Amino acid sequence: MRKKIVAGNWKMNLGLEEAKALVSELKVKIDHQKDSLQSHGQKLPEVVLFPAFPYITRVVDIFTTYEGVSVGAQNCHHEEEGAFTGEVAARMIKTVGASHVIIGHSERRSQFREDDQLLAAKTKQALKNGLTPVFCCGEVLPDRENNQHFQVVADQLQKGLFWMDDQQLAHAVIAYEPVWAIGTGKTASPGQAQEMHAYIRKLIADSYNQELADKMSILYGGSCNAKNAADLFSNPDVDGGLIGGASLKPADFFEIILALVNKG
Ligand code: 13P
């Protein structure tokens, strides 16, 4: 069975005190729920928090004894080390106890001009240093309006991620984030999400094999919130979510986590 994951991408938000408050509220909710879920033979999905770089060690320390809660970085550099002022290497992220890294988020593709070749190099660094890449793909609105969305997503995956062999790809997580849905309050309908997730899974099956396709977690991201999460997650090919705005509100984020528990 593939992993169910709810990930929170905090982006460039929260002061330290706010971040601490968010994490401690989340921790209380997880503690409270864990035992009662266990008594019903259920468990929480994997939770991955993506704070800004300065907070990573703090969040790692807080959840260090929590099985199923891990921490990641929102970005890494594409080189191992060197004279890259202001950048952070995958190795550094790994050594402070994080386990995941987001690569190819649309905000980095558009605002920082990150192209497919660069993203492929970043995924290489992630794997080399034992980090799980959470590789984002997704179309802008005109692509969808022109019925190019499948081709755009296929291109992003083939160029940025599918350089991996099947054993390497098994370590990656894919996040489908339609750009028109990110931070806009416009969510993909459950049907649109399922259609794209099934397409991505078939792409993996065709490029690699069905066994790997069945194993890989594909997350949905884009205005996913406490109200719509259950519908989105009810799709057979949606294995969880990469949550932006709603991950900054512990009650909402926890509702989203619970929505995935109920997927069964
Ligand atoms: P929102 O949930 O705020 O739309 O952001 C999604 C996202 O970009 C997660 O990486």
mmCIF file of C-alpha atoms and ligand atoms in Angstrom:
data_model
loop_
_atom_site.group_PDB
_atom_site.id
_atom_site.type_symbol
_atom_site.label_atom_id
_atom_site.label_comp_id
_atom_site.label_asym_id
_atom_site.label_seq_id
_atom_site.Cartn_x
_atom_site.Cartn_y
_atom_site.Cartn_z
ATOM 1 C CA MET A 1 0.000 0.000 0.000
ATOM 2 C CA ARG A 2 1.313 3.449 -0.807
ATOM 3 C CA LYS A 3 2.010 6.101 1.792
ATOM 4 C CA LYS A 4 -0.656 8.629 2.648
ATOM 5 C CA ILE A 5 0.928 12.017 3.302
ATOM 6 C CA VAL A 6 -0.244 15.442 4.415
ATOM 7 C CA ALA A 7 2.482 18.035 3.975
ATOM 8 C CA GLY A 8 2.448 21.640 5.114
ATOM 9 C CA ASN A 9 4.393 24.142 3.014
ATOM 10 C CA TRP A 10 4.680 27.209 5.204
ATOM 11 C CA LYS A 11 6.398 29.172 2.425
ATOM 12 C CA MET A 12 7.959 32.462 3.665
ATOM 13 C CA ASN A 13 5.503 32.885 6.521
ATOM 14 C CA LEU A 14 5.467 33.030 10.332
ATOM 15 C CA GLY A 15 7.682 34.723 12.875
ATOM 16 C CA LEU A 16 9.488 32.441 15.308
ATOM 17 C CA GLU A 17 6.886 32.833 18.056
ATOM 18 C CA GLU A 18 4.064 32.115 15.597
ATOM 19 C CA ALA A 19 5.892 29.089 14.270
ATOM 20 C CA LYS A 20 6.411 27.782 17.811
ATOM 21 C CA ALA A 21 2.749 28.310 18.649
ATOM 22 C CA LEU A 22 1.635 26.530 15.487
ATOM 23 C CA VAL A 23 3.855 23.554 16.141
ATOM 24 C CA SER A 24 2.881 23.204 19.791
ATOM 25 C CA GLU A 25 -0.822 23.353 18.960
ATOM 26 C CA LEU A 26 -0.341 20.750 16.274
ATOM 27 C CA LYS A 27 1.579 18.552 18.666
ATOM 28 C CA VAL A 28 -1.215 18.692 21.240
ATOM 29 C CA LYS A 29 -3.753 17.702 18.600
ATOM 30 C CA ILE A 30 -1.608 14.820 17.361
ATOM 31 C CA ASP A 31 -1.029 13.572 20.928
ATOM 32 C CA HIS A 32 -4.711 13.779 21.691
ATOM 33 C CA GLN A 33 -5.769 11.906 18.566
ATOM 34 C CA LYS A 34 -3.081 9.234 18.325
ATOM 35 C CA ASP A 35 -4.366 6.962 21.081
ATOM 36 C CA SER A 36 -7.992 7.174 20.124
ATOM 37 C CA LEU A 37 -7.128 6.339 16.503
ATOM 38 C CA GLN A 38 -4.987 3.442 17.661
ATOM 39 C CA SER A 39 -7.865 2.000 19.646
ATOM 40 C CA HIS A 40 -9.877 1.985 16.385
ATOM 41 C CA GLY A 41 -7.067 0.305 14.474
ATOM 42 C CA GLN A 42 -6.323 3.527 12.575
ATOM 43 C CA LYS A 43 -3.297 5.748 12.439
ATOM 44 C CA LEU A 44 -2.402 9.212 11.299
ATOM 45 C CA PRO A 45 -1.008 9.601 7.805
ATOM 46 C CA GLU A 46 2.585 10.679 7.472
ATOM 47 C CA VAL A 47 2.837 14.393 8.249
ATOM 48 C CA VAL A 48 5.668 16.449 6.742
ATOM 49 C CA LEU A 49 6.250 20.059 7.762
ATOM 50 C CA PHE A 50 8.160 22.429 5.511
ATOM 51 C CA PRO A 51 9.131 25.492 7.570
ATOM 52 C CA ALA A 52 11.457 28.208 6.300
ATOM 53 C CA PHE A 53 15.165 27.327 6.669
ATOM 54 C CA PRO A 54 15.832 29.129 9.989
ATOM 55 C CA TYR A 55 13.156 27.059 11.756
ATOM 56 C CA ILE A 56 14.040 23.616 10.472
ATOM 57 C CA THR A 57 16.215 22.544 13.410
ATOM 58 C CA ARG A 58 13.642 23.777 15.933
ATOM 59 C CA VAL A 59 10.844 21.815 14.305
ATOM 60 C CA VAL A 60 13.085 18.758 13.939
ATOM 61 C CA ASP A 61 13.882 18.922 17.678
ATOM 62 C CA ILE A 62 10.238 19.220 18.643
ATOM 63 C CA PHE A 63 9.133 16.193 16.638
ATOM 64 C CA THR A 64 12.245 14.130 17.084
ATOM 65 C CA THR A 65 10.464 11.376 19.000
ATOM 66 C CA TYR A 66 7.343 11.435 16.846
ATOM 67 C CA GLU A 67 7.101 8.567 14.454
ATOM 68 C CA GLY A 68 5.275 9.726 11.346
ATOM 69 C CA VAL A 69 6.017 13.437 11.633
ATOM 70 C CA SER A 70 8.957 14.614 9.579
ATOM 71 C CA VAL A 71 10.455 17.874 8.481
ATOM 72 C CA GLY A 72 11.664 19.120 5.131
ATOM 73 C CA ALA A 73 13.101 22.133 3.369
ATOM 74 C CA GLN A 74 11.300 24.171 0.746
ATOM 75 C CA ASN A 75 14.280 24.244 -1.586
ATOM 76 C CA CYS A 76 17.907 23.180 -1.994
ATOM 77 C CA HIS A 77 20.765 24.209 -4.232
ATOM 78 C CA HIS A 78 21.704 22.132 -7.252
ATOM 79 C CA GLU A 79 25.416 21.906 -6.393
ATOM 80 C CA GLU A 80 27.033 19.947 -3.582
ATOM 81 C CA GLU A 81 28.779 22.963 -1.972
ATOM 82 C CA GLY A 82 30.797 26.028 -2.844
ATOM 83 C CA ALA A 83 30.724 29.772 -3.359
ATOM 84 C CA PHE A 84 26.958 30.247 -3.598
ATOM 85 C CA THR A 85 26.229 33.033 -1.130
ATOM 86 C CA GLY A 86 22.822 32.738 0.461
ATOM 87 C CA GLU A 87 22.137 29.214 -0.780
ATOM 88 C CA VAL A 88 21.585 25.980 1.146
ATOM 89 C CA ALA A 89 22.894 22.575 0.086
ATOM 90 C CA ALA A 90 20.947 19.323 0.295
ATOM 91 C CA ARG A 91 23.705 17.895 2.509
ATOM 92 C CA MET A 92 23.173 20.674 5.070
ATOM 93 C CA ILE A 93 19.443 20.043 5.143
ATOM 94 C CA LYS A 94 20.047 16.349 5.720
ATOM 95 C CA THR A 95 22.605 16.887 8.481
ATOM 96 C CA VAL A 96 20.217 18.988 10.570
ATOM 97 C CA GLY A 97 17.724 16.134 10.617
ATOM 98 C CA ALA A 98 15.312 16.995 7.814
ATOM 99 C CA SER A 99 14.218 14.195 5.517
ATOM 100 C CA HIS A 100 12.391 15.844 2.600
ATOM 101 C CA VAL A 101 12.867 18.712 0.178
ATOM 102 C CA ILE A 102 10.361 20.396 -2.131
ATOM 103 C CA ILE A 103 11.692 20.729 -5.657
ATOM 104 C CA GLY A 104 10.030 22.433 -8.618
ATOM 105 C CA HIS A 105 7.386 24.394 -6.773
ATOM 106 C CA SER A 106 5.658 26.706 -9.253
ATOM 107 C CA GLU A 107 6.700 29.750 -7.215
ATOM 108 C CA ARG A 108 10.322 28.796 -7.743
ATOM 109 C CA ARG A 109 9.772 27.925 -11.396
ATOM 110 C CA SER A 110 8.151 31.294 -12.104
ATOM 111 C CA GLN A 111 9.755 33.742 -9.638
ATOM 112 C CA PHE A 112 13.261 32.272 -9.643
ATOM 113 C CA ARG A 113 13.277 31.026 -13.241
ATOM 114 C CA GLU A 114 14.084 27.458 -12.247
ATOM 115 C CA ASP A 115 14.009 25.324 -15.380
ATOM 116 C CA ASP A 116 13.722 21.596 -15.902
ATOM 117 C CA GLN A 117 17.461 21.060 -16.179
ATOM 118 C CA LEU A 118 18.130 22.858 -12.909
ATOM 119 C CA LEU A 119 15.333 20.943 -11.201
ATOM 120 C CA ALA A 120 16.783 17.644 -12.406
ATOM 121 C CA ALA A 121 20.114 18.680 -10.848
ATOM 122 C CA LYS A 122 18.342 19.526 -7.582
ATOM 123 C CA THR A 123 16.609 16.156 -7.478
ATOM 124 C CA LYS A 124 20.047 14.559 -7.970
ATOM 125 C CA GLN A 125 21.401 16.440 -4.976
ATOM 126 C CA ALA A 126 18.385 15.433 -2.910
ATOM 127 C CA LEU A 127 18.812 11.738 -3.661
ATOM 128 C CA LYS A 128 22.574 11.796 -3.280
ATOM 129 C CA ASN A 129 22.129 13.198 0.204
ATOM 130 C CA GLY A 130 19.338 10.900 1.290
ATOM 131 C CA LEU A 131 16.486 13.388 1.099
ATOM 132 C CA THR A 132 13.065 12.541 -0.314
ATOM 133 C CA PRO A 133 12.314 14.942 -3.151
ATOM 134 C CA VAL A 134 8.725 16.174 -3.215
ATOM 135 C CA PHE A 135 8.625 17.069 -6.874
ATOM 136 C CA CYS A 136 5.951 19.570 -7.911
ATOM 137 C CA CYS A 137 4.331 19.795 -11.294
ATOM 138 C CA GLY A 138 1.295 21.626 -12.602
ATOM 139 C CA GLU A 139 -0.055 23.733 -15.412
ATOM 140 C CA VAL A 140 -0.971 27.426 -15.597
ATOM 141 C CA LEU A 141 -4.532 28.363 -16.531
ATOM 142 C CA PRO A 142 -3.927 29.009 -20.253
ATOM 143 C CA ASP A 143 -2.416 25.515 -20.541
ATOM 144 C CA ARG A 144 -5.633 24.055 -19.203
ATOM 145 C CA GLU A 145 -7.820 26.280 -21.317
ATOM 146 C CA ASN A 146 -5.874 25.152 -24.386
ATOM 147 C CA ASN A 147 -6.093 21.536 -23.305
ATOM 148 C CA GLN A 148 -2.313 21.361 -22.943
ATOM 149 C CA HIS A 149 -2.309 20.509 -19.235
ATOM 150 C CA PHE A 150 -1.485 16.820 -19.613
ATOM 151 C CA GLN A 151 1.391 17.548 -21.975
ATOM 152 C CA VAL A 152 2.784 20.269 -19.683
ATOM 153 C CA VAL A 153 2.756 18.011 -16.638
ATOM 154 C CA ALA A 154 4.231 15.098 -18.619
ATOM 155 C CA ASP A 155 7.052 17.361 -19.827
ATOM 156 C CA GLN A 156 7.839 18.620 -16.332
ATOM 157 C CA LEU A 157 7.996 15.087 -14.969
ATOM 158 C CA GLN A 158 9.956 13.631 -17.859
ATOM 159 C CA LYS A 159 12.584 16.372 -17.793
ATOM 160 C CA GLY A 160 12.858 16.998 -14.078
ATOM 161 C CA LEU A 161 12.246 13.620 -12.496
ATOM 162 C CA PHE A 162 12.266 10.720 -14.906
ATOM 163 C CA TRP A 163 16.043 10.749 -15.317
ATOM 164 C CA MET A 164 15.944 8.492 -12.222
ATOM 165 C CA ASP A 165 16.025 4.736 -12.403
ATOM 166 C CA ASP A 166 13.125 2.883 -10.872
ATOM 167 C CA GLN A 167 14.798 2.380 -7.498
ATOM 168 C CA GLN A 168 15.570 6.067 -7.222
ATOM 169 C CA LEU A 169 12.116 7.132 -8.320
ATOM 170 C CA ALA A 170 10.617 4.919 -5.628
ATOM 171 C CA HIS A 171 12.117 7.386 -3.105
ATOM 172 C CA ALA A 172 10.371 10.403 -4.609
ATOM 173 C CA VAL A 173 6.948 11.889 -3.965
ATOM 174 C CA ILE A 174 5.042 13.776 -6.662
ATOM 175 C CA ALA A 175 2.811 16.765 -5.930
ATOM 176 C CA TYR A 176 0.357 17.901 -8.584
ATOM 177 C CA GLU A 177 -0.251 21.592 -7.991
ATOM 178 C CA PRO A 178 -2.237 23.349 -10.720
ATOM 179 C CA VAL A 179 -0.791 26.857 -10.666
ATOM 180 C CA TRP A 180 -4.210 28.465 -11.111
ATOM 181 C CA ALA A 181 -5.324 26.847 -7.837
ATOM 182 C CA ILE A 182 -2.359 27.914 -5.669
ATOM 183 C CA GLY A 183 -3.299 30.589 -3.170
ATOM 184 C CA THR A 184 -6.321 31.580 -5.238
ATOM 185 C CA GLY A 185 -9.118 29.866 -3.359
ATOM 186 C CA LYS A 186 -9.958 28.057 -6.623
ATOM 187 C CA THR A 187 -9.479 24.344 -6.109
ATOM 188 C CA ALA A 188 -9.316 21.720 -8.798
ATOM 189 C CA SER A 189 -12.547 19.756 -8.663
ATOM 190 C CA PRO A 190 -12.185 16.232 -7.287
ATOM 191 C CA GLY A 191 -12.738 15.020 -10.863
ATOM 192 C CA GLN A 192 -9.990 17.230 -12.274
ATOM 193 C CA ALA A 193 -7.586 16.131 -9.536
ATOM 194 C CA GLN A 194 -8.351 12.441 -10.042
ATOM 195 C CA GLU A 195 -8.008 12.748 -13.813
ATOM 196 C CA MET A 196 -4.534 14.289 -13.566
ATOM 197 C CA HIS A 197 -3.351 11.968 -10.786
ATOM 198 C CA ALA A 198 -4.463 8.923 -12.789
ATOM 199 C CA TYR A 199 -2.675 10.371 -15.819
ATOM 200 C CA ILE A 200 0.543 10.832 -13.811
ATOM 201 C CA ARG A 201 0.311 7.282 -12.485
ATOM 202 C CA LYS A 202 -0.134 5.941 -16.005
ATOM 203 C CA LEU A 203 2.844 7.986 -17.121
ATOM 204 C CA ILE A 204 4.953 6.282 -14.444
ATOM 205 C CA ALA A 205 3.586 2.874 -15.465
ATOM 206 C CA ASP A 206 4.392 3.552 -19.145
ATOM 207 C CA SER A 207 7.832 5.040 -18.465
ATOM 208 C CA TYR A 208 8.782 2.509 -15.761
ATOM 209 C CA ASN A 209 6.370 -0.178 -14.652
ATOM 210 C CA GLN A 210 2.966 -0.662 -13.060
ATOM 211 C CA GLU A 211 4.375 -1.885 -9.762
ATOM 212 C CA LEU A 212 6.290 1.350 -9.248
ATOM 213 C CA ALA A 213 3.316 3.431 -10.395
ATOM 214 C CA ASP A 214 1.124 1.717 -7.813
ATOM 215 C CA LYS A 215 3.673 2.398 -5.078
ATOM 216 C CA MET A 216 4.222 6.123 -5.619
ATOM 217 C CA SER A 217 2.430 8.729 -3.548
ATOM 218 C CA ILE A 218 0.925 11.560 -5.579
ATOM 219 C CA LEU A 219 -0.255 14.549 -3.552
ATOM 220 C CA TYR A 220 -2.655 17.291 -4.556
ATOM 221 C CA GLY A 221 -1.880 20.951 -3.809
ATOM 222 C CA GLY A 222 -3.773 24.144 -4.538
ATOM 223 C CA SER A 223 -6.270 25.771 -2.175
ATOM 224 C CA CYS A 224 -6.833 22.483 -0.387
ATOM 225 C CA ASN A 225 -8.552 23.270 2.905
ATOM 226 C CA ALA A 226 -10.450 21.750 5.808
ATOM 227 C CA LYS A 227 -13.711 21.870 3.821
ATOM 228 C CA ASN A 228 -12.640 20.362 0.509
ATOM 229 C CA ALA A 229 -9.882 17.958 1.629
ATOM 230 C CA ALA A 230 -12.141 14.953 2.208
ATOM 231 C CA ASP A 231 -13.629 15.186 -1.293
ATOM 232 C CA LEU A 232 -10.238 15.582 -2.908
ATOM 233 C CA PHE A 233 -8.719 12.741 -0.882
ATOM 234 C CA SER A 234 -11.616 10.396 -1.639
ATOM 235 C CA ASN A 235 -10.201 9.933 -5.143
ATOM 236 C CA PRO A 236 -8.383 6.639 -5.611
ATOM 237 C CA ASP A 237 -5.233 8.260 -7.049
ATOM 238 C CA VAL A 238 -4.984 11.177 -4.594
ATOM 239 C CA ASP A 239 -2.694 10.023 -1.784
ATOM 240 C CA GLY A 240 -2.753 13.209 0.251
ATOM 241 C CA GLY A 241 -2.030 16.889 -0.021
ATOM 242 C CA LEU A 242 0.654 19.537 -0.122
ATOM 243 C CA ILE A 243 -1.004 22.330 1.772
ATOM 244 C CA GLY A 244 -0.037 26.004 1.694
ATOM 245 C CA GLY A 245 -2.259 28.588 3.393
ATOM 246 C CA ALA A 246 -4.297 26.117 5.442
ATOM 247 C CA SER A 247 -1.132 24.584 6.924
ATOM 248 C CA LEU A 248 -0.558 27.834 8.823
ATOM 249 C CA LYS A 249 -3.733 27.268 10.846
ATOM 250 C CA PRO A 250 -3.273 24.280 13.148
ATOM 251 C CA ALA A 251 -6.988 23.499 13.483
ATOM 252 C CA ASP A 252 -7.496 23.528 9.714
ATOM 253 C CA PHE A 253 -4.312 21.623 9.018
ATOM 254 C CA PHE A 254 -5.287 18.978 11.549
ATOM 255 C CA GLU A 255 -8.749 18.647 9.961
ATOM 256 C CA ILE A 256 -6.995 17.985 6.664
ATOM 257 C CA ILE A 257 -4.844 15.318 8.330
ATOM 258 C CA LEU A 258 -7.981 13.697 9.724
ATOM 259 C CA ALA A 259 -9.659 13.827 6.303
ATOM 260 C CA LEU A 260 -6.881 11.564 5.062
ATOM 261 C CA VAL A 261 -7.264 9.154 8.009
ATOM 262 C CA ASN A 262 -10.875 8.722 6.979
ATOM 263 C CA LYS A 263 -9.872 7.825 3.421
ATOM 264 C CA GLY A 264 -9.233 4.374 4.910
HETATM 265 P P1 13P B 1 -2.253 26.937 -1.109
HETATM 266 O O1 13P B 1 -2.729 25.741 -0.340
HETATM 267 O O2 13P B 1 -2.093 28.171 -0.284
HETATM 268 O O3 13P B 1 -3.072 27.151 -2.357
HETATM 269 O O4 13P B 1 -0.771 26.589 -1.613
HETATM 270 C C1 13P B 1 -0.518 25.360 -2.179
HETATM 271 C C2 13P B 1 0.937 25.210 -2.335
HETATM 272 O O5 13P B 1 1.575 25.945 -3.073
HETATM 273 C C3 13P B 1 1.616 24.183 -1.534
HETATM 274 O O6 13P B 1 2.920 23.979 -1.950
#
